[in-house]
Amino acid sequence: KLLAQVAMAFARQHLTSTPVVGKVVEWKKTHGWIEPECSIDHPDIGKHQGHIFVHGEDIVPKWRGLVAGSMVEFILYFDGHGLGAEECMARKVLRVTLAWKQAQDLFGADGQGLAEFEAKMQVSIRAYQWCQMDGTNSDLPFFAL
């Protein structure tokens, strides 16, 4: 009976219904830590330097190793010990270069469509603008994702 009470006290409570995106900052063969891309409003976010715990059992497929630096998405939970990630999946990396005009047509003149595209396609976009050696903007007419 005591064991059942302890298990109930540490049952996982889902804090999100949609996946959270983050970057794996450490992986130790069976478990690791994720730095979330968004701010997390929970009293325990300050534990573990703001990182989210992930166990090999919670990776899809199970026990697939993660690599530090990789982007993942997951369902955030709280279990009494702290914050954790379940249904954790690595995101694929795709590098694309678009003509500037095409990028503006797809994502808007100021990139206002990027967030919607990320959510719809379940990807993370990092946009880069080419710069000169002195740090000033380049006139190159393309957009790298």
PDB file of C-alpha atoms in Angstrom:
ATOM      1  CA  LYS A   1       0.000   0.000   0.000  1.00  0.00           C
ATOM      2  CA  LEU A   2       2.823   2.397   0.823  1.00  0.00           C
ATOM      3  CA  LEU A   3       4.479   1.655  -2.527  1.00  0.00           C
ATOM      4  CA  ALA A   4       1.231   2.479  -4.357  1.00  0.00           C
ATOM      5  CA  GLN A   5       0.938   5.778  -2.442  1.00  0.00           C
ATOM      6  CA  VAL A   6       4.510   6.704  -3.334  1.00  0.00           C
ATOM      7  CA  ALA A   7       3.878   5.836  -7.009  1.00  0.00           C
ATOM      8  CA  MET A   8       0.741   8.018  -7.046  1.00  0.00           C
ATOM      9  CA  ALA A   9       2.651  10.909  -5.462  1.00  0.00           C
ATOM     10  CA  PHE A  10       5.132  10.786  -8.349  1.00  0.00           C
ATOM     11  CA  ALA A  11       2.672  10.093 -11.182  1.00  0.00           C
ATOM     12  CA  ARG A  12       3.357  12.151 -14.273  1.00  0.00           C
ATOM     13  CA  GLN A  13       1.208  15.200 -14.841  1.00  0.00           C
ATOM     14  CA  HIS A  14       1.301  16.421 -18.439  1.00  0.00           C
ATOM     15  CA  LEU A  15       1.957  20.149 -18.590  1.00  0.00           C
ATOM     16  CA  THR A  16       1.555  20.509 -22.370  1.00  0.00           C
ATOM     17  CA  SER A  17      -0.777  18.952 -24.891  1.00  0.00           C
ATOM     18  CA  THR A  18       1.328  19.997 -27.872  1.00  0.00           C
ATOM     19  CA  PRO A  19       5.029  19.219 -28.238  1.00  0.00           C
ATOM     20  CA  VAL A  20       7.712  21.509 -26.862  1.00  0.00           C
ATOM     21  CA  VAL A  21      10.913  21.977 -28.865  1.00  0.00           C
ATOM     22  CA  GLY A  22      14.355  21.948 -27.322  1.00  0.00           C
ATOM     23  CA  LYS A  23      18.016  21.144 -27.816  1.00  0.00           C
ATOM     24  CA  VAL A  24      19.772  18.176 -26.212  1.00  0.00           C
ATOM     25  CA  VAL A  25      22.547  19.653 -24.087  1.00  0.00           C
ATOM     26  CA  GLU A  26      23.816  16.397 -22.566  1.00  0.00           C
ATOM     27  CA  TRP A  27      23.332  12.678 -23.215  1.00  0.00           C
ATOM     28  CA  LYS A  28      24.737   9.930 -20.921  1.00  0.00           C
ATOM     29  CA  LYS A  29      23.799   6.643 -22.701  1.00  0.00           C
ATOM     30  CA  THR A  30      20.539   6.115 -20.738  1.00  0.00           C
ATOM     31  CA  HIS A  31      19.361   9.647 -19.969  1.00  0.00           C
ATOM     32  CA  GLY A  32      20.088  13.274 -20.639  1.00  0.00           C
ATOM     33  CA  TRP A  33      19.037  16.902 -20.459  1.00  0.00           C
ATOM     34  CA  ILE A  34      17.186  19.188 -22.862  1.00  0.00           C
ATOM     35  CA  GLU A  35      17.238  22.981 -23.000  1.00  0.00           C
ATOM     36  CA  PRO A  36      13.743  24.130 -24.035  1.00  0.00           C
ATOM     37  CA  GLU A  37      13.453  26.693 -26.842  1.00  0.00           C
ATOM     38  CA  CYS A  38      10.498  28.419 -25.190  1.00  0.00           C
ATOM     39  CA  SER A  39      10.076  29.770 -21.698  1.00  0.00           C
ATOM     40  CA  ILE A  40       8.498  27.309 -19.272  1.00  0.00           C
ATOM     41  CA  ASP A  41       6.235  28.763 -16.589  1.00  0.00           C
ATOM     42  CA  HIS A  42       6.620  26.242 -13.762  1.00  0.00           C
ATOM     43  CA  PRO A  43       8.129  26.566 -10.258  1.00  0.00           C
ATOM     44  CA  ASP A  44      10.574  23.693 -10.920  1.00  0.00           C
ATOM     45  CA  ILE A  45      12.079  25.142 -14.118  1.00  0.00           C
ATOM     46  CA  GLY A  46      14.932  26.586 -12.034  1.00  0.00           C
ATOM     47  CA  LYS A  47      16.099  23.100 -11.068  1.00  0.00           C
ATOM     48  CA  HIS A  48      18.914  21.628 -13.127  1.00  0.00           C
ATOM     49  CA  GLN A  49      19.843  24.994 -14.709  1.00  0.00           C
ATOM     50  CA  GLY A  50      16.487  25.167 -16.516  1.00  0.00           C
ATOM     51  CA  HIS A  51      17.066  21.860 -18.299  1.00  0.00           C
ATOM     52  CA  ILE A  52      14.424  19.142 -18.784  1.00  0.00           C
ATOM     53  CA  PHE A  53      15.221  15.497 -17.912  1.00  0.00           C
ATOM     54  CA  VAL A  54      14.758  12.797 -20.558  1.00  0.00           C
ATOM     55  CA  HIS A  55      15.171   9.046 -20.085  1.00  0.00           C
ATOM     56  CA  GLY A  56      15.831   6.461 -22.794  1.00  0.00           C
ATOM     57  CA  GLU A  57      12.426   4.892 -22.084  1.00  0.00           C
ATOM     58  CA  ASP A  58      10.761   8.157 -23.150  1.00  0.00           C
ATOM     59  CA  ILE A  59      12.460   8.447 -26.544  1.00  0.00           C
ATOM     60  CA  VAL A  60      10.601   7.411 -29.696  1.00  0.00           C
ATOM     61  CA  PRO A  61      11.659   4.753 -30.603  1.00  0.00           C
ATOM     62  CA  LYS A  62      12.582   3.644 -27.077  1.00  0.00           C
ATOM     63  CA  TRP A  63      16.243   3.650 -26.127  1.00  0.00           C
ATOM     64  CA  ARG A  64      17.320   5.408 -29.296  1.00  0.00           C
ATOM     65  CA  GLY A  65      20.368   7.404 -28.270  1.00  0.00           C
ATOM     66  CA  LEU A  66      20.301  11.169 -28.606  1.00  0.00           C
ATOM     67  CA  VAL A  67      23.220  13.382 -29.541  1.00  0.00           C
ATOM     68  CA  ALA A  68      24.101  16.602 -27.748  1.00  0.00           C
ATOM     69  CA  GLY A  69      23.182  19.517 -29.999  1.00  0.00           C
ATOM     70  CA  SER A  70      20.299  17.761 -31.742  1.00  0.00           C
ATOM     71  CA  MET A  71      16.849  19.328 -31.793  1.00  0.00           C
ATOM     72  CA  VAL A  72      13.984  17.350 -30.261  1.00  0.00           C
ATOM     73  CA  GLU A  73      10.294  17.741 -29.551  1.00  0.00           C
ATOM     74  CA  PHE A  74       8.546  16.274 -26.535  1.00  0.00           C
ATOM     75  CA  ILE A  75       5.580  16.391 -24.193  1.00  0.00           C
ATOM     76  CA  LEU A  76       6.492  18.155 -20.960  1.00  0.00           C
ATOM     77  CA  TYR A  77       5.542  16.542 -17.643  1.00  0.00           C
ATOM     78  CA  PHE A  78       6.002  17.049 -13.904  1.00  0.00           C
ATOM     79  CA  ASP A  79       6.373  14.006 -11.653  1.00  0.00           C
ATOM     80  CA  GLY A  80       7.152  15.371  -8.209  1.00  0.00           C
ATOM     81  CA  HIS A  81      10.909  15.108  -8.796  1.00  0.00           C
ATOM     82  CA  GLY A  82      11.033  17.805 -11.448  1.00  0.00           C
ATOM     83  CA  LEU A  83      10.276  18.424 -15.109  1.00  0.00           C
ATOM     84  CA  GLY A  84      10.695  15.709 -17.713  1.00  0.00           C
ATOM     85  CA  ALA A  85      10.242  14.953 -21.395  1.00  0.00           C
ATOM     86  CA  GLU A  86       8.248  12.030 -22.778  1.00  0.00           C
ATOM     87  CA  GLU A  87       7.373  11.016 -26.338  1.00  0.00           C
ATOM     88  CA  CYS A  88      10.701  12.641 -27.189  1.00  0.00           C
ATOM     89  CA  MET A  89      11.598  12.579 -30.891  1.00  0.00           C
ATOM     90  CA  ALA A  90      14.648  13.929 -32.682  1.00  0.00           C
ATOM     91  CA  ARG A  91      13.891  16.433 -35.421  1.00  0.00           C
ATOM     92  CA  LYS A  92      15.503  15.983 -38.788  1.00  0.00           C
ATOM     93  CA  VAL A  93      17.927  18.553 -40.145  1.00  0.00           C
ATOM     94  CA  LEU A  94      17.366  19.939 -43.611  1.00  0.00           C
ATOM     95  CA  ARG A  95      19.386  22.764 -45.104  1.00  0.00           C
ATOM     96  CA  VAL A  96      17.684  24.771 -47.811  1.00  0.00           C
ATOM     97  CA  THR A  97      18.693  27.872 -49.715  1.00  0.00           C
ATOM     98  CA  LEU A  98      15.917  29.959 -51.234  1.00  0.00           C
ATOM     99  CA  ALA A  99      15.967  32.978 -53.499  1.00  0.00           C
ATOM    100  CA  TRP A 100      15.106  36.047 -51.402  1.00  0.00           C
ATOM    101  CA  LYS A 101      11.905  36.689 -53.362  1.00  0.00           C
ATOM    102  CA  GLN A 102      10.787  33.062 -52.929  1.00  0.00           C
ATOM    103  CA  ALA A 103      11.490  33.217 -49.175  1.00  0.00           C
ATOM    104  CA  GLN A 104       9.412  36.390 -48.864  1.00  0.00           C
ATOM    105  CA  ASP A 105       6.576  34.821 -50.865  1.00  0.00           C
ATOM    106  CA  LEU A 106       6.592  31.754 -48.583  1.00  0.00           C
ATOM    107  CA  PHE A 107       7.166  33.369 -45.189  1.00  0.00           C
ATOM    108  CA  GLY A 108       6.172  37.020 -45.596  1.00  0.00           C
ATOM    109  CA  ALA A 109       8.267  40.140 -46.061  1.00  0.00           C
ATOM    110  CA  ASP A 110       9.315  40.177 -42.401  1.00  0.00           C
ATOM    111  CA  GLY A 111       9.202  36.419 -41.769  1.00  0.00           C
ATOM    112  CA  GLN A 112       5.798  36.550 -40.045  1.00  0.00           C
ATOM    113  CA  GLY A 113       4.852  33.150 -41.551  1.00  0.00           C
ATOM    114  CA  LEU A 114       7.854  31.266 -40.123  1.00  0.00           C
ATOM    115  CA  ALA A 115       6.172  30.244 -36.841  1.00  0.00           C
ATOM    116  CA  GLU A 116       3.091  28.916 -38.626  1.00  0.00           C
ATOM    117  CA  PHE A 117       5.256  26.946 -41.065  1.00  0.00           C
ATOM    118  CA  GLU A 118       7.270  25.451 -38.160  1.00  0.00           C
ATOM    119  CA  ALA A 119       4.111  24.316 -36.376  1.00  0.00           C
ATOM    120  CA  LYS A 120       2.454  22.923 -39.498  1.00  0.00           C
ATOM    121  CA  MET A 121       5.519  21.040 -40.747  1.00  0.00           C
ATOM    122  CA  GLN A 122       6.874  20.159 -37.267  1.00  0.00           C
ATOM    123  CA  VAL A 123      10.294  21.599 -38.010  1.00  0.00           C
ATOM    124  CA  SER A 124      12.593  24.188 -36.485  1.00  0.00           C
ATOM    125  CA  ILE A 125      13.770  26.927 -38.806  1.00  0.00           C
ATOM    126  CA  ARG A 126      16.981  28.844 -38.361  1.00  0.00           C
ATOM    127  CA  ALA A 127      17.199  31.678 -40.854  1.00  0.00           C
ATOM    128  CA  TYR A 128      20.560  33.169 -41.742  1.00  0.00           C
ATOM    129  CA  GLN A 129      21.426  36.375 -43.499  1.00  0.00           C
ATOM    130  CA  TRP A 130      24.792  36.708 -45.168  1.00  0.00           C
ATOM    131  CA  CYS A 131      27.053  39.453 -43.817  1.00  0.00           C
ATOM    132  CA  GLN A 132      30.235  41.109 -44.995  1.00  0.00           C
ATOM    133  CA  MET A 133      33.525  40.549 -43.138  1.00  0.00           C
ATOM    134  CA  ASP A 134      32.995  43.870 -41.332  1.00  0.00           C
ATOM    135  CA  GLY A 135      29.549  42.763 -40.075  1.00  0.00           C
ATOM    136  CA  THR A 136      27.439  44.843 -42.448  1.00  0.00           C
ATOM    137  CA  ASN A 137      24.602  43.191 -44.389  1.00  0.00           C
ATOM    138  CA  SER A 138      25.379  41.554 -47.692  1.00  0.00           C
ATOM    139  CA  ASP A 139      23.419  42.200 -50.842  1.00  0.00           C
ATOM    140  CA  LEU A 140      23.285  38.483 -51.704  1.00  0.00           C
ATOM    141  CA  PRO A 141      19.726  37.786 -52.901  1.00  0.00           C
ATOM    142  CA  PHE A 142      19.076  34.509 -51.083  1.00  0.00           C
ATOM    143  CA  PHE A 143      17.958  33.145 -47.739  1.00  0.00           C
ATOM    144  CA  ALA A 144      19.484  30.071 -46.055  1.00  0.00           C
ATOM    145  CA  LEU A 145      17.377  27.889 -43.762  1.00  0.00           C
TER     146      LEU A 145
END
